[in-house]
GROMACS .gro file of C-alpha atoms in nm:
model
  422
    1ASN     CA    1   3.766   7.323  11.757
    2SER     CA    2   3.785   7.333  11.377
    3THR     CA    3   3.626   6.989  11.342
    4ASN     CA    4   3.307   7.130  11.500
    5ASN     CA    5   3.307   7.460  11.308
    6PRO     CA    6   3.319   7.414  10.929
    7HIS     CA    7   3.408   7.777  10.884
    8MET     CA    8   3.732   7.720  11.061
    9LEU     CA    9   3.836   7.477  10.793
   10MET     CA   10   3.888   7.763  10.550
   11MET     CA   11   4.203   7.950  10.620
   12THR     CA   12   4.224   8.292  10.453
   13THR     CA   13   4.479   8.322  10.174
   14THR     CA   14   4.668   8.576  10.377
   15THR     CA   15   4.717   8.326  10.660
   16LEU     CA   16   4.807   8.049  10.414
   17HIS     CA   17   5.072   8.264  10.249
   18ARG     CA   18   5.211   8.390  10.581
   19LEU     CA   19   5.267   8.022  10.681
   20ILE     CA   20   5.398   7.905  10.349
   21ILE     CA   21   5.645   8.192  10.280
   22HIS     CA   22   5.863   8.118  10.585
   23ARG     CA   23   6.039   7.815  10.448
   24THR     CA   24   6.392   7.707  10.516
   25THR     CA   25   6.619   7.874  10.261
   26THR     CA   26   6.907   7.642  10.302
   27SER     CA   27   6.757   7.300  10.254
   28GLY     CA   28   6.412   7.347  10.100
   29LEU     CA   29   6.322   7.012  10.255
   30LYS     CA   30   6.243   7.068  10.617
   31SER     CA   31   5.880   7.070  10.731
   32ASN     CA   32   5.744   7.422  10.776
   33ARG     CA   33   5.453   7.577  10.952
   34THR     CA   34   5.228   7.603  10.645
   35VAL     CA   35   5.281   7.235  10.553
   36ASN     CA   36   5.192   7.136  10.906
   37GLU     CA   37   4.889   7.363  10.897
   38LEU     CA   38   4.768   7.215  10.568
   39ARG     CA   39   4.823   6.863  10.706
   40ARG     CA   40   4.602   6.957  11.005
   41TRP     CA   41   4.342   7.114  10.778
   42LYS     CA   42   4.334   6.801  10.557
   43SER     CA   43   4.288   6.582  10.857
   44ASP     CA   44   4.013   6.803  10.997
   45TYR     CA   45   3.845   6.823  10.654
   46THR     CA   46   3.848   6.443  10.616
   47SER     CA   47   3.704   6.394  10.967
   48LYS     CA   48   3.434   6.656  10.906
   49LYS     CA   49   3.348   6.511  10.565
   50HIS     CA   50   3.266   6.175  10.722
   51SER     CA   51   3.045   6.326  11.000
   52GLN     CA   52   2.730   6.433  10.831
   53THR     CA   53   2.360   6.498  10.913
   54SER     CA   54   2.135   6.284  10.708
   55PRO     CA   55   1.883   6.480  10.493
   56LEU     CA   56   1.621   6.223  10.577
   57SER     CA   57   1.660   6.243  10.949
   58SER     CA   58   1.712   6.500  11.226
   59THR     CA   59   1.977   6.279  11.378
   60THR     CA   60   2.347   6.297  11.296
   61THR     CA   61   2.498   5.992  11.137
   62THR     CA   62   2.873   5.957  11.198
   63THR     CA   63   3.077   5.733  10.969
   64THR     CA   64   3.430   5.646  11.059
   65ILE     CA   65   3.702   5.738  10.818
   66GLU     CA   66   3.794   5.374  10.786
   67THR     CA   67   3.443   5.267  10.690
   68ALA     CA   68   3.407   5.560  10.449
   69SER     CA   69   3.733   5.475  10.283
   70ASN     CA   70   3.627   5.114  10.240
   71ALA     CA   71   3.300   5.228  10.092
   72GLY     CA   72   3.467   5.448   9.833
   73GLY     CA   73   3.395   5.806   9.740
   74CYS     CA   74   3.611   6.072   9.579
   75GLY     CA   75   3.672   6.298   9.872
   76LEU     CA   76   4.010   6.454   9.941
   77GLY     CA   77   4.264   6.186  10.036
   78ASN     CA   78   4.030   5.905   9.934
   79VAL     CA   79   4.135   5.856   9.567
   80ARG     CA   80   4.357   5.568   9.471
   81ASP     CA   81   4.664   5.649   9.259
   82GLN     CA   82   4.907   5.362   9.219
   83MET     CA   83   5.264   5.446   9.136
   84LEU     CA   84   5.351   5.176   8.883
   85PRO     CA   85   5.578   5.198   8.575
   86THR     CA   86   5.477   5.035   8.253
   87THR     CA   87   5.496   4.656   8.211
   88MET     CA   88   5.448   4.664   7.834
   89ASN     CA   89   5.732   4.518   7.625
   90ASN     CA   90   5.639   4.675   7.296
   91THR     CA   91   5.685   5.038   7.404
   92ASN     CA   92   5.978   5.261   7.315
   93GLU     CA   93   6.269   5.259   7.554
   94LEU     CA   94   6.189   5.546   7.787
   95TYR     CA   95   6.418   5.839   7.858
   96GLN     CA   96   6.673   5.739   7.595
   97HIS     CA   97   6.882   6.061   7.645
   98CYS     CA   98   6.937   5.995   8.016
   99SER     CA   99   7.222   5.783   8.138
  100LYS     CA  100   7.152   5.458   8.320
  101PRO     CA  101   7.059   5.407   8.591
  102HIS     CA  102   6.810   5.681   8.532
  103THR     CA  103   6.846   5.967   8.778
  104VAL     CA  104   6.618   6.268   8.811
  105SER     CA  105   6.762   6.591   8.953
  106ILE     CA  106   6.490   6.792   9.132
  107ILE     CA  107   6.562   7.161   9.114
  108GLY     CA  108   6.350   7.387   9.321
  109ALA     CA  109   6.304   7.730   9.151
  110PRO     CA  110   6.087   7.932   9.389
  111MET     CA  111   6.066   8.236   9.161
  112THR     CA  112   5.785   8.484   9.218
  113TYR     CA  113   5.915   8.807   9.051
  114GLY     CA  114   5.801   8.712   8.698
  115GLN     CA  115   5.440   8.805   8.785
  116PRO     CA  116   5.258   9.004   9.047
  117PHE     CA  117   5.127   8.743   9.293
  118ILE     CA  118   5.332   8.628   9.587
  119GLY     CA  119   5.294   8.254   9.644
  120THR     CA  120   5.449   8.086   9.337
  121ASP     CA  121   5.761   8.047   9.544
  122CYS     CA  122   5.580   7.791   9.757
  123GLY     CA  123   5.538   7.544   9.469
  124PRO     CA  124   5.852   7.338   9.520
  125ALA     CA  125   5.788   7.286   9.896
  126MET     CA  126   5.421   7.194   9.835
  127LEU     CA  127   5.518   6.932   9.571
  128ARG     CA  128   5.788   6.778   9.795
  129GLU     CA  129   5.554   6.764  10.091
  130ALA     CA  130   5.292   6.593   9.880
  131GLY     CA  131   5.539   6.301   9.829
  132LEU     CA  132   5.724   6.377   9.512
  133ARG     CA  133   6.045   6.198   9.598
  134SER     CA  134   5.882   5.880   9.722
  135LYS     CA  135   5.659   5.861   9.413
  136LEU     CA  136   5.957   5.899   9.181
  137THR     CA  137   6.150   5.626   9.358
  138ALA     CA  138   5.840   5.404   9.332
  139LEU     CA  139   5.864   5.453   8.957
  140GLY     CA  140   6.218   5.326   8.950
  141TRP     CA  141   6.409   5.657   8.945
  142ARG     CA  142   6.718   5.738   9.147
  143VAL     CA  143   6.645   6.076   9.302
  144GLU     CA  144   6.883   6.365   9.356
  145ASP     CA  145   6.711   6.652   9.531
  146LEU     CA  146   6.911   6.967   9.487
  147ASN     CA  147   6.675   7.161   9.712
  148ASP     CA  148   6.561   7.517   9.641
  149LEU     CA  149   6.784   7.770   9.471
  150ASN     CA  150   6.832   8.074   9.696
  151PHE     CA  151   6.692   8.368   9.500
  152GLU     CA  152   6.684   8.589   9.808
  153GLN     CA  153   7.059   8.658   9.768
  154ILE     CA  154   6.982   8.851   9.441
  155THR     CA  155   7.007   9.222   9.470
  156ASP     CA  156   6.926   9.490   9.210
  157VAL     CA  157   7.131   9.767   9.354
  158ASP     CA  158   7.469   9.655   9.225
  159SER     CA  159   7.557   9.944   9.008
  160THR     CA  160   7.406  10.248   8.826
  161GLN     CA  161   7.424  10.062   8.496
  162HIS     CA  162   7.097   9.891   8.589
  163ASN     CA  163   6.904  10.215   8.620
  164ASN     CA  164   6.761  10.183   8.273
  165SER     CA  165   6.440  10.381   8.237
  166ASN     CA  166   6.375  10.221   7.900
  167ASN     CA  167   6.359   9.871   8.045
  168LYS     CA  168   5.996   9.755   8.017
  169ALA     CA  169   6.055   9.410   8.178
  170LYS     CA  170   5.947   9.420   8.534
  171ASN     CA  171   6.189   9.290   8.799
  172SER     CA  172   6.429   9.191   8.517
  173ILE     CA  173   6.741   9.179   8.739
  174ARG     CA  174   6.587   8.940   8.990
  175VAL     CA  175   6.428   8.728   8.721
  176GLY     CA  176   6.730   8.732   8.495
  177LYS     CA  177   6.986   8.650   8.762
  178GLY     CA  178   6.759   8.379   8.898
  179ALA     CA  179   6.726   8.234   8.549
  180GLU     CA  180   7.104   8.236   8.520
  181MET     CA  181   7.129   8.025   8.839
  182ILE     CA  182   6.869   7.782   8.700
  183ALA     CA  183   7.050   7.760   8.364
  184ASN     CA  184   7.382   7.675   8.527
  185VAL     CA  185   7.233   7.395   8.736
  186VAL     CA  186   7.020   7.254   8.449
  187HIS     CA  187   7.316   7.265   8.211
  188GLU     CA  188   7.539   7.086   8.459
  189ARG     CA  189   7.287   6.813   8.538
  190ALA     CA  190   7.182   6.758   8.181
  191SER     CA  191   7.547   6.728   8.074
  192MET     CA  192   7.579   6.451   8.332
  193GLY     CA  193   7.305   6.258   8.161
  194ARG     CA  194   7.047   6.327   8.428
  195PHE     CA  195   6.680   6.433   8.397
  196PRO     CA  196   6.650   6.794   8.520
  197LEU     CA  197   6.308   6.843   8.678
  198VAL     CA  198   6.250   7.212   8.752
  199LEU     CA  199   5.980   7.294   9.011
  200GLY     CA  200   5.846   7.649   8.972
  201GLY     CA  201   5.799   7.914   9.065
  202ASP     CA  202   5.634   8.120   8.794
  203HIS     CA  203   5.696   8.047   8.425
  204SER     CA  204   5.984   8.290   8.402
  205VAL     CA  205   6.197   8.007   8.544
  206ALA     CA  206   6.183   7.856   8.194
  207ILE     CA  207   6.417   8.126   8.075
  208GLY     CA  208   6.676   7.943   8.278
  209SER     CA  209   6.567   7.587   8.215
  210LEU     CA  210   6.549   7.640   7.837
  211ALA     CA  211   6.885   7.816   7.828
  212GLY     CA  212   7.051   7.539   8.030
  213ILE     CA  213   6.888   7.258   7.829
  214LEU     CA  214   6.972   7.416   7.489
  215LYS     CA  215   7.331   7.463   7.596
  216ALA     CA  216   7.368   7.099   7.709
  217ARG     CA  217   7.146   6.949   7.437
  218PRO     CA  218   7.120   7.193   7.140
  219ARG     CA  219   6.896   6.965   6.941
  220THR     CA  220   6.623   6.969   7.198
  221GLY     CA  221   6.263   7.019   7.085
  222VAL     CA  222   6.020   7.186   7.322
  223LEU     CA  223   5.661   7.095   7.411
  224TRP     CA  224   5.501   7.395   7.563
  225ILE     CA  225   5.186   7.309   7.755
  226ASP     CA  226   5.012   7.630   7.852
  227ALA     CA  227   4.702   7.837   7.820
  228HIS     CA  228   4.943   8.121   7.711
  229ALA     CA  229   5.211   8.142   7.442
  230ASP     CA  230   5.468   8.323   7.658
  231LEU     CA  231   5.616   8.462   7.336
  232ASN     CA  232   5.623   8.818   7.442
  233THR     CA  233   5.930   9.040   7.474
  234PRO     CA  234   5.970   9.366   7.669
  235ASP     CA  235   5.888   9.563   7.362
  236ILE     CA  236   5.555   9.398   7.286
  237SER     CA  237   5.431   9.291   7.627
  238GLY     CA  238   5.134   9.477   7.758
  239SER     CA  239   5.208   9.395   8.122
  240GLY     CA  240   5.586   9.376   8.138
  241ASN     CA  241   5.551   9.054   8.346
  242MET     CA  242   5.837   8.823   8.256
  243HIS     CA  243   5.650   8.496   8.308
  244GLY     CA  244   5.495   8.578   7.973
  245MET     CA  245   5.835   8.612   7.796
  246PRO     CA  246   6.044   8.296   7.824
  247VAL     CA  247   5.988   8.170   7.471
  248GLY     CA  248   6.018   8.514   7.315
  249LEU     CA  249   6.345   8.591   7.498
  250LEU     CA  250   6.508   8.265   7.380
  251MET     CA  251   6.400   8.303   7.017
  252GLU     CA  252   6.635   8.508   6.798
  253GLU     CA  253   6.349   8.614   6.560
  254MET     CA  254   6.174   8.771   6.861
  255CYS     CA  255   6.466   8.904   7.071
  256SER     CA  256   6.815   8.934   6.933
  257SER     CA  257   7.134   8.902   7.132
  258GLU     CA  258   7.170   9.274   7.102
  259ASP     CA  259   6.823   9.325   7.248
  260LEU     CA  260   6.911   9.088   7.533
  261SER     CA  261   7.229   9.272   7.616
  262LYS     CA  262   7.017   9.578   7.691
  263ILE     CA  263   6.784   9.407   7.939
  264PRO     CA  264   6.925   9.433   8.298
  265GLY     CA  265   6.981   9.089   8.440
  266LEU     CA  266   6.975   8.906   8.110
  267GLU     CA  267   7.315   9.026   7.973
  268TRP     CA  268   7.444   8.667   8.033
  269LEU     CA  269   7.213   8.532   7.754
  270ALA     CA  270   7.391   8.764   7.499
  271LYS     CA  271   7.754   8.684   7.598
  272ALA     CA  272   7.985   8.408   7.495
  273ASP     CA  273   8.099   8.179   7.780
  274ASP     CA  274   8.454   8.087   7.869
  275ASP     CA  275   8.473   7.856   7.567
  276GLU     CA  276   8.361   8.136   7.339
  277GLN     CA  277   8.032   7.964   7.279
  278THR     CA  278   7.724   8.184   7.261
  279GLN     CA  279   7.394   8.075   7.409
  280PRO     CA  280   7.201   7.854   7.168
  281LYS     CA  281   6.862   7.999   7.068
  282LEU     CA  282   6.530   7.821   7.028
  283ARG     CA  283   6.429   7.792   6.660
  284PRO     CA  284   6.067   7.853   6.568
  285ASP     CA  285   6.040   7.503   6.424
  286SER     CA  286   6.171   7.350   6.748
  287ILE     CA  287   5.869   7.424   6.971
  288ALA     CA  288   5.509   7.306   6.964
  289TYR     CA  289   5.234   7.464   7.173
  290VAL     CA  290   4.952   7.262   7.321
  291ALA     CA  291   4.636   7.383   7.499
  292LEU     CA  292   4.657   7.752   7.401
  293ARG     CA  293   4.348   7.958   7.468
  294ASP     CA  294   4.465   8.305   7.576
  295VAL     CA  295   4.708   8.451   7.320
  296ASP     CA  296   4.804   8.819   7.288
  297LEU     CA  297   4.764   8.997   6.956
  298GLU     CA  298   5.137   9.039   6.888
  299GLU     CA  299   5.194   8.677   6.985
  300ARG     CA  300   4.929   8.567   6.736
  301VAL     CA  301   5.104   8.758   6.458
  302ALA     CA  302   5.443   8.609   6.549
  303ILE     CA  303   5.305   8.254   6.561
  304ARG     CA  304   5.169   8.290   6.211
  305GLU     CA  305   5.461   8.473   6.057
  306LEU     CA  306   5.720   8.238   6.209
  307GLY     CA  307   5.519   7.920   6.133
  308ILE     CA  308   5.521   7.798   6.489
  309ALA     CA  309   5.323   7.484   6.557
  310ALA     CA  310   5.037   7.586   6.780
  311PHE     CA  311   4.751   7.357   6.889
  312THR     CA  312   4.474   7.540   7.072
  313MET     CA  313   4.187   7.408   7.280
  314THR     CA  314   3.981   7.433   6.966
  315ASP     CA  315   4.212   7.186   6.796
  316ILE     CA  316   4.177   6.955   7.100
  317ASP     CA  317   3.799   6.977   7.081
  318ARG     CA  318   3.812   6.902   6.706
  319TYR     CA  319   4.073   6.626   6.686
  320GLY     CA  320   4.099   6.492   7.040
  321ILE     CA  321   4.404   6.510   7.266
  322GLY     CA  322   4.550   6.190   7.118
  323ALA     CA  323   4.569   6.327   6.764
  324VAL     CA  324   4.691   6.664   6.884
  325MET     CA  325   4.978   6.512   7.069
  326ASP     CA  326   5.062   6.289   6.772
  327MET     CA  327   5.077   6.601   6.555
  328ALA     CA  328   5.286   6.801   6.806
  329LEU     CA  329   5.544   6.527   6.847
  330SER     CA  330   5.548   6.456   6.471
  331HIS     CA  331   5.618   6.822   6.404
  332LEU     CA  332   5.913   6.824   6.645
  333LEU     CA  333   6.054   6.494   6.527
  334LYS     CA  334   6.002   6.517   6.152
  335ASP     CA  335   6.359   6.629   6.071
  336ASP     CA  336   6.532   6.483   6.376
  337PRO     CA  337   6.352   6.167   6.488
  338THR     CA  338   6.576   6.103   6.792
  339ARG     CA  339   6.605   6.456   6.930
  340PRO     CA  340   6.562   6.509   7.304
  341ILE     CA  341   6.232   6.657   7.422
  342HIS     CA  342   6.187   6.919   7.693
  343LEU     CA  343   5.834   6.955   7.832
  344SER     CA  344   5.741   7.286   8.005
  345TYR     CA  345   5.409   7.241   8.181
  346ASP     CA  346   5.220   7.534   8.318
  347ILE     CA  347   4.944   7.416   8.551
  348ASP     CA  348   4.715   7.678   8.406
  349ALA     CA  349   4.687   7.466   8.096
  350VAL     CA  350   4.442   7.264   8.302
  351ASP     CA  351   4.089   7.391   8.352
  352PRO     CA  352   4.069   7.607   8.667
  353GLY     CA  353   3.786   7.389   8.790
  354LEU     CA  354   4.050   7.124   8.845
  355ALA     CA  355   4.351   7.348   8.916
  356PRO     CA  356   4.226   7.669   9.089
  357ALA     CA  357   4.553   7.756   9.263
  358THR     CA  358   4.726   7.943   8.982
  359GLY     CA  359   4.763   8.300   8.887
  360THR     CA  360   4.639   8.341   8.525
  361ALA     CA  361   4.352   8.092   8.513
  362VAL     CA  362   4.142   8.081   8.194
  363ARG     CA  363   3.825   7.874   8.163
  364GLY     CA  364   3.799   7.591   7.913
  365GLY     CA  365   4.126   7.417   7.972
  366LEU     CA  366   4.248   7.055   7.970
  367THR     CA  367   4.036   6.796   8.148
  368PHE     CA  368   4.187   6.563   8.404
  369ARG     CA  369   4.256   6.288   8.153
  370GLU     CA  370   4.369   6.526   7.882
  371ALA     CA  371   4.622   6.681   8.127
  372HIS     CA  372   4.759   6.334   8.206
  373TYR     CA  373   4.762   6.216   7.849
  374VAL     CA  374   4.983   6.509   7.743
  375ALA     CA  375   5.243   6.391   7.996
  376GLU     CA  376   5.198   6.023   7.914
  377ALA     CA  377   5.240   6.082   7.535
  378ALA     CA  378   5.561   6.280   7.593
  379ALA     CA  379   5.701   6.006   7.813
  380GLN     CA  380   5.602   5.727   7.579
  381SER     CA  381   5.788   5.889   7.297
  382GLY     CA  382   6.103   5.762   7.466
  383LEU     CA  383   6.268   6.102   7.406
  384LEU     CA  384   6.156   6.309   7.702
  385ALA     CA  385   6.476   6.427   7.878
  386SER     CA  386   6.381   6.725   8.100
  387ALA     CA  387   6.073   6.911   8.228
  388ASP     CA  388   5.935   7.207   8.417
  389LEU     CA  389   5.615   7.221   8.635
  390VAL     CA  390   5.525   7.580   8.702
  391GLU     CA  391   5.273   7.838   8.826
  392LEU     CA  392   5.137   7.649   9.128
  393ASN     CA  393   5.028   7.928   9.369
  394PRO     CA  394   4.860   7.803   9.686
  395GLN     CA  395   4.786   8.160   9.794
  396LEU     CA  396   4.528   8.202   9.518
  397ALA     CA  397   4.281   7.937   9.636
  398ASP     CA  398   4.138   7.814   9.961
  399PRO     CA  399   4.327   7.526  10.130
  400MET     CA  400   4.129   7.257   9.954
  401GLY     CA  401   4.186   7.415   9.617
  402ALA     CA  402   4.553   7.460   9.697
  403MET     CA  403   4.589   7.093   9.789
  404GLU     CA  404   4.389   6.973   9.491
  405THR     CA  405   4.601   7.173   9.252
  406THR     CA  406   4.923   7.046   9.419
  407GLU     CA  407   4.803   6.688   9.398
  408LEU     CA  408   4.715   6.733   9.027
  409GLY     CA  409   5.059   6.886   8.966
  410LEU     CA  410   5.225   6.589   9.144
  411GLN     CA  411   5.017   6.344   8.937
  412ILE     CA  412   5.117   6.514   8.611
  413ILE     CA  413   5.481   6.484   8.711
  414THR     CA  414   5.443   6.113   8.783
  415SER     CA  415   5.274   6.061   8.447
  416LEU     CA  416   5.556   6.229   8.258
  417MET     CA  417   5.808   6.033   8.473
  418GLY     CA  418   5.669   5.699   8.361
  419LYS     CA  419   5.355   5.612   8.558
  420SER     CA  420   5.141   5.382   8.347
  421ILE     CA  421   4.797   5.223   8.372
  422ILE     CA  422   4.937   4.884   8.253
   0.00000   0.00000   0.00000
């Protein structure tokens, strides 16, 4: 009985992954074995947490869950988090670029080939199971869940033209074709006036979300919330992992259309569509980084030479998160005060003590409140029109860490979708 054996409460990551990975590929919504196992683990953990031996006595003091909940405490499942939109009358009209009634299109992008760790493909299912749809409706949104895109249908053995020994981007065909699927859906939904919410998946999904958003809303400015700049290209990347390349691949100064045409899987980014329109690129002055703390040498050079707005954790320490977000938004809006904003949020921007279930964790990240304020400030601008939440990987933490990271990711989403203290 796991409630009598605390060691049984800790599933191995191998077991956790084996349970999570077998999700339904057609709907992306049905309960699966992992979700049920995590539910059971959470229930067992909560029961065990409230049955403790007093350090002052040899007797065991058992407290009911109901009594413990009434008494307070910050244990798992015992933290109050009301889903209430703002009641303030003097704020900007929110989500000005979305048609009314405001509708969010949830796009599951279970991509895992942009980095080496299996498990990021579980992110969309974890966030849904945690209550994403009900929390969005509580905030006043109409919800369209488009389920998970089926990346399993992608194959990299189509023709010999893809056997390019000079290609330094790992799994580029799977990542590139997956990104094209994302781009098509995001472009379609954004063109309908909806709020595309992309659930990763690793950060390579942003190749698709950025491409789709820029095609539908070319004026878009980008807030990139991440410990990493993701400004690499195949030529300068030390690892070849494509979750570190989405910004670089979409920026002409880093990767030209000719360069893109030579990367298997990404040829679509270099071609004109049926209307003879080429894929819009991201300009260096149309992105602002927040929370950087692990930037490669070549990326540092590019940020300086291209004049990209980059706010590191040192800037947050020096000025505070409020001032940093004011500066980031001011930079994006100085020449176009009403442009739409896309926010790409990598959960590794948050300190790994709060978000351990991610693949490229770096100490010294955003605090709980800083993580929320970033999302709140973007929402309160009134111009937020699309977003990604990426790099949640439940395989890389124990069950408690996986659930805590999922819950934080969910809370960040609700903050950027309008949750307000008053």
